[in-house]
Short mmCIF file of C-alpha atoms and ligand atoms in Angstrom, two decimals:
data_model
loop_
_atom_site.label_atom_id
_atom_site.label_comp_id
_atom_site.label_asym_id
_atom_site.label_seq_id
_atom_site.Cartn_x
_atom_site.Cartn_y
_atom_site.Cartn_z
CA UNK A 373 0.00 0.00 0.00
CA UNK A 374 1.27 3.43 -0.88
CA UNK A 375 -0.29 5.25 2.05
CA UNK A 376 0.82 8.72 0.97
CA UNK A 377 -0.58 8.20 -2.52
CA UNK A 378 -3.88 6.99 -1.07
CA UNK A 379 -4.21 10.06 1.14
CA UNK A 380 -3.48 12.26 -1.84
CA UNK A 381 -6.00 10.43 -3.99
CA UNK A 382 -8.75 10.88 -1.42
CA UNK A 383 -7.93 14.55 -0.93
CA UNK A 384 -8.18 15.10 -4.67
CA UNK A 385 -11.35 13.11 -5.00
CA UNK A 386 -13.40 14.59 -2.18
CA UNK A 387 -14.58 18.14 -1.70
CA UNK A 388 -12.72 20.48 0.63
CA UNK A 389 -15.81 20.57 2.84
CA UNK A 390 -15.54 16.88 3.59
CA UNK A 391 -13.41 15.81 6.53
CA UNK A 392 -11.31 12.71 5.95
CA UNK A 393 -10.77 10.59 9.04
CA UNK A 394 -7.99 8.03 8.50
CA UNK A 395 -9.01 4.92 10.41
CA UNK A 396 -5.74 3.47 11.62
CA UNK A 397 -6.89 0.73 14.00
CA UNK A 398 -4.49 -2.24 14.21
CA UNK A 399 -1.93 -0.39 12.06
CA UNK A 400 1.58 0.34 13.35
CA UNK A 401 2.82 3.84 14.16
CA UNK A 402 5.01 3.88 11.02
CA UNK A 403 1.89 3.70 8.88
CA UNK A 404 0.26 6.58 10.72
CA UNK A 405 3.46 8.59 10.47
CA UNK A 406 3.49 8.02 6.74
CA UNK A 407 -0.06 9.35 6.46
CA UNK A 408 0.92 12.24 8.70
CA UNK A 409 3.85 13.09 6.47
CA UNK A 410 1.41 13.17 3.57
CA UNK A 411 -0.56 15.83 5.42
CA UNK A 412 -3.16 13.77 7.27
CA UNK A 413 -3.91 15.10 10.75
CA UNK A 414 -7.11 13.31 11.77
CA UNK A 415 -6.93 9.67 12.78
CA UNK A 416 -9.64 7.36 14.05
CA UNK A 417 -9.27 4.33 16.28
CA UNK A 418 -11.72 1.85 17.75
CA UNK A 419 -9.91 0.88 20.96
CA UNK A 420 -9.09 3.42 23.63
CA UNK A 421 -5.93 1.70 24.84
CA UNK A 422 -4.48 1.54 21.35
CA UNK A 423 -5.43 5.15 20.62
CA UNK A 424 -3.83 6.33 23.86
CA UNK A 425 -0.60 4.44 23.16
CA UNK A 426 -0.40 5.92 19.67
CA UNK A 427 -1.23 9.43 20.86
CA UNK A 428 1.68 9.29 23.29
CA UNK A 429 4.28 8.59 20.60
CA UNK A 430 2.97 10.29 17.49
CA UNK A 431 3.01 14.07 16.77
CA UNK A 432 1.02 16.20 19.16
CA UNK A 433 -1.00 18.06 16.53
CA UNK A 434 -2.91 14.93 15.55
CA UNK A 435 -6.64 14.98 16.25
CA UNK A 436 -7.77 11.65 17.65
CA UNK A 437 -11.26 10.37 16.91
CA UNK A 438 -12.82 7.42 18.70
CA UNK A 439 -15.07 5.50 16.32
CA UNK A 440 -15.55 2.20 18.15
CA UNK A 441 -17.85 1.05 20.90
CA UNK A 442 -16.86 2.73 24.17
CA UNK A 443 -17.07 1.07 27.56
CA UNK A 444 -17.87 3.63 30.24
CA UNK A 445 -14.97 2.57 32.45
CA UNK A 446 -12.48 3.44 29.69
CA UNK A 447 -13.71 6.97 29.04
CA UNK A 448 -11.32 8.48 31.58
CA UNK A 449 -8.31 7.29 29.56
CA UNK A 450 -9.25 9.27 26.46
CA UNK A 451 -10.91 12.23 28.16
CA UNK A 452 -7.73 14.36 28.39
CA UNK A 453 -7.07 14.41 24.66
CA UNK A 454 -9.78 12.90 22.44
CA UNK A 455 -10.98 15.32 19.78
CA UNK A 456 -14.25 13.68 18.69
CA UNK A 457 -16.17 10.61 19.86
CA UNK A 458 -18.24 9.25 16.94
CA UNK A 459 -19.85 6.50 18.94
CA UNK A 460 -21.85 8.19 21.70
CA UNK A 461 -24.90 5.97 21.62
CA UNK A 462 -26.50 5.89 25.08
CA UNK A 463 -27.32 8.35 27.85
CA UNK A 464 -25.04 6.54 30.29
CA UNK A 465 -22.10 7.18 27.99
CA UNK A 466 -23.00 10.86 27.58
CA UNK A 467 -23.10 11.06 31.38
CA UNK A 468 -19.69 9.45 31.73
CA UNK A 469 -18.07 11.56 29.00
CA UNK A 470 -19.52 14.65 30.67
CA UNK A 471 -18.08 13.65 34.03
CA UNK A 472 -14.60 12.93 32.71
CA UNK A 473 -14.56 16.02 30.47
CA UNK A 474 -15.40 18.13 33.49
CA UNK A 475 -12.57 16.57 35.50
CA UNK A 476 -10.24 17.56 32.68
CA UNK A 477 -11.70 21.05 32.58
CA UNK A 478 -12.73 20.73 28.95
CA UNK A 479 -15.63 20.05 26.63
CA UNK A 480 -15.61 16.91 24.52
CA UNK A 481 -17.21 16.90 21.08
CA UNK A 482 -19.33 13.88 20.25
CA UNK A 483 -21.55 12.49 17.53
CA UNK A 484 -24.73 10.66 18.37
CA UNK A 485 -24.35 7.23 16.78
CA UNK A 486 -27.69 6.12 15.41
CA UNK A 487 -28.49 2.55 14.46
CA UNK A 488 -29.48 2.67 10.81
CA UNK A 489 -28.39 -0.80 9.68
CA UNK A 490 -30.77 -3.70 9.52
CA UNK A 491 -28.18 -6.04 10.99
CA UNK A 492 -28.42 -6.71 14.71
CA UNK A 493 -24.72 -6.60 15.34
CA UNK A 494 -24.25 -2.86 14.93
CA UNK A 495 -24.13 -0.47 17.83
CA UNK A 496 -25.97 2.80 17.89
CA UNK A 497 -29.01 4.34 19.51
CA UNK A 498 -32.22 2.99 18.00
CA UNK A 499 -33.76 5.51 15.59
CA UNK A 500 -36.85 6.31 17.66
CA UNK A 501 -34.81 6.88 20.77
CA UNK A 502 -32.38 9.07 18.88
CA UNK A 503 -35.28 11.14 17.63
CA UNK A 504 -36.52 11.63 21.19
CA UNK A 505 -33.03 12.36 22.43
CA UNK A 506 -32.59 15.09 19.82
CA UNK A 507 -36.10 16.45 20.31
CA UNK A 508 -35.65 16.85 24.03
CA UNK A 509 -32.20 18.24 23.46
CA UNK A 510 -30.99 15.81 26.04
CA UNK A 511 -27.47 16.85 25.24
CA UNK A 512 -28.15 20.00 27.23
CA UNK A 513 -28.11 17.85 30.34
CA UNK A 514 -24.40 17.32 29.73
CA UNK A 515 -22.70 20.74 29.79
CA UNK A 516 -19.21 19.39 29.15
CA UNK A 517 -20.33 17.36 26.15
CA UNK A 518 -20.94 19.12 22.86
CA UNK A 519 -23.13 17.19 20.46
CA UNK A 520 -21.93 18.29 17.02
CA UNK A 521 -23.54 15.76 14.71
CA UNK A 522 -24.64 12.25 13.84
CA UNK A 523 -22.82 9.07 12.88
CA UNK A 524 -24.16 5.93 11.29
CA UNK A 525 -22.94 2.66 9.84
CA UNK A 526 -24.83 0.99 7.02
CA UNK A 527 -25.48 -2.70 6.69
CA UNK A 528 -22.46 -4.60 5.39
CA UNK A 529 -23.81 -5.53 1.97
CA UNK A 530 -23.22 -5.02 -1.75
CA UNK A 531 -26.78 -3.83 -2.10
CA UNK A 532 -26.28 -0.18 -2.90
CA UNK A 533 -29.97 0.63 -2.63
CA UNK A 534 -30.10 -0.75 0.86
CA UNK A 535 -27.03 1.25 1.94
CA UNK A 536 -28.35 4.40 0.26
CA UNK A 537 -31.69 4.00 1.99
CA UNK A 538 -29.98 3.73 5.38
CA UNK A 539 -27.73 6.74 4.79
CA UNK A 540 -30.72 8.72 3.58
CA UNK A 541 -32.60 7.92 6.77
CA UNK A 542 -29.77 9.42 8.80
CA UNK A 543 -29.42 12.41 6.51
CA UNK A 544 -33.12 13.18 6.99
CA UNK A 545 -32.77 12.99 10.75
CA UNK A 546 -29.75 15.29 10.51
CA UNK A 547 -31.65 17.82 8.40
CA UNK A 548 -34.57 17.82 10.79
CA UNK A 549 -32.47 18.59 13.83
CA UNK A 550 -29.42 20.41 12.58
CA UNK A 551 -30.67 23.92 13.17
CA UNK A 552 -32.30 23.43 16.56
CA UNK A 553 -29.40 21.36 17.87
CA UNK A 554 -26.57 23.16 16.09
CA UNK A 555 -25.36 20.06 14.29
CA UNK A 556 -22.62 20.46 11.69
CA UNK A 557 -21.24 16.94 11.19
CA UNK A 558 -22.75 13.97 9.37
CA UNK A 559 -20.35 11.03 9.58
CA UNK A 560 -21.30 8.29 7.13
CA UNK A 561 -19.21 6.25 4.72
CA UNK A 562 -16.24 3.91 4.98
CA UNK A 563 -13.90 2.42 2.35
CA UNK A 564 -16.62 0.32 0.77
CA UNK A 565 -19.47 2.81 0.82
CA UNK A 566 -18.10 6.34 1.12
CA UNK A 567 -19.35 7.31 -2.32
CA UNK A 568 -22.87 6.40 -1.28
CA UNK A 569 -22.34 8.33 1.96
CA UNK A 570 -21.18 11.43 0.10
CA UNK A 571 -24.12 11.16 -2.29
CA UNK A 572 -26.37 11.32 0.80
CA UNK A 573 -24.77 14.42 2.21
CA UNK A 574 -22.00 13.04 4.40
CA UNK A 575 -19.36 15.60 5.33
CA UNK A 576 -17.09 13.28 7.29
CA UNK A 577 -15.89 9.95 5.91
CA UNK A 578 -14.04 7.28 7.89
CA UNK A 579 -11.57 5.49 5.65
CA UNK A 580 -9.42 2.59 6.86
CA UNK A 581 -8.50 -0.17 4.44
CA UNK A 582 -8.58 2.02 1.32
CA UNK A 583 -5.75 4.07 2.86
CA UNK A 584 -3.77 1.59 4.95
CA UNK A 585 -4.60 -1.71 3.29
CA UNK A 586 -6.41 -4.73 4.66
CA UNK A 587 -6.39 -5.44 8.36
CA UNK A 588 -5.45 -8.88 9.71
C1 LIG B 1383 -13.01 0.15 10.94
C2 LIG B 1383 -14.00 1.24 10.85
C3 LIG B 1383 -14.05 2.09 9.75
C4 LIG B 1383 -13.16 1.94 8.53
O1 LIG B 1383 -13.46 0.77 7.84
P1 LIG B 1383 -12.82 0.49 6.38
O2 LIG B 1383 -13.83 -0.39 5.75
O3 LIG B 1383 -11.52 -0.18 6.61
O4 LIG B 1383 -12.68 1.79 5.71
C5 LIG B 1383 -14.96 3.12 9.76
N1 LIG B 1383 -15.81 3.31 10.79
C6 LIG B 1383 -15.79 2.52 11.87
C7 LIG B 1383 -16.74 2.79 12.97
C8 LIG B 1383 -14.90 1.47 11.94
O5 LIG B 1383 -14.91 0.66 13.01
#
């Protein structure tokens, strides 16, 4: 994999308004450094321990995004430095992030992860609950958490219509609540489906294997 060339290719392909998150989970520091040298500054990980280890050795101007399922007892380890949590999917987690952000005298930006896939295995707040959560502006109950947008993962399938339908569902939710809740980020699309995400209004794509190569 030519990581630098892949970063460049994505930057040329996508609009300047779209944020590219390089998903570097399981990849060694050398690979991240190579992406960094090619200009990439935003990296996403799915395990807090691994993200923390990497953040301690790699350049300090990297923005670290947590995209994986978060256990509440691990929040404290990322609270001092994490830049965006994509996977805030339950009130208990909002509560915990708020608590740890406060301890660190900061505000932590999060996305509400909504379950849009048909598969059972995916995390995320069920759609109806997410709607209620946004309607009641529940995020206001957590002063050290700033809800800046929505994240969703589509069903893992080759069926483009299915994926498009799921992304569209999230886009509609985003449009309905973006003004009242001050949302600016819609995070949909990975290596296999980012084009479909972008076509449905995504402005943040999370790309792993198409930059760094397959994971073991
Ligand atoms: C691993 C992962 C990605 C990137 O997946 P690729 O298919 O390798 O691009 C994106 N989002 C989340 C939440 C992930 O866990």
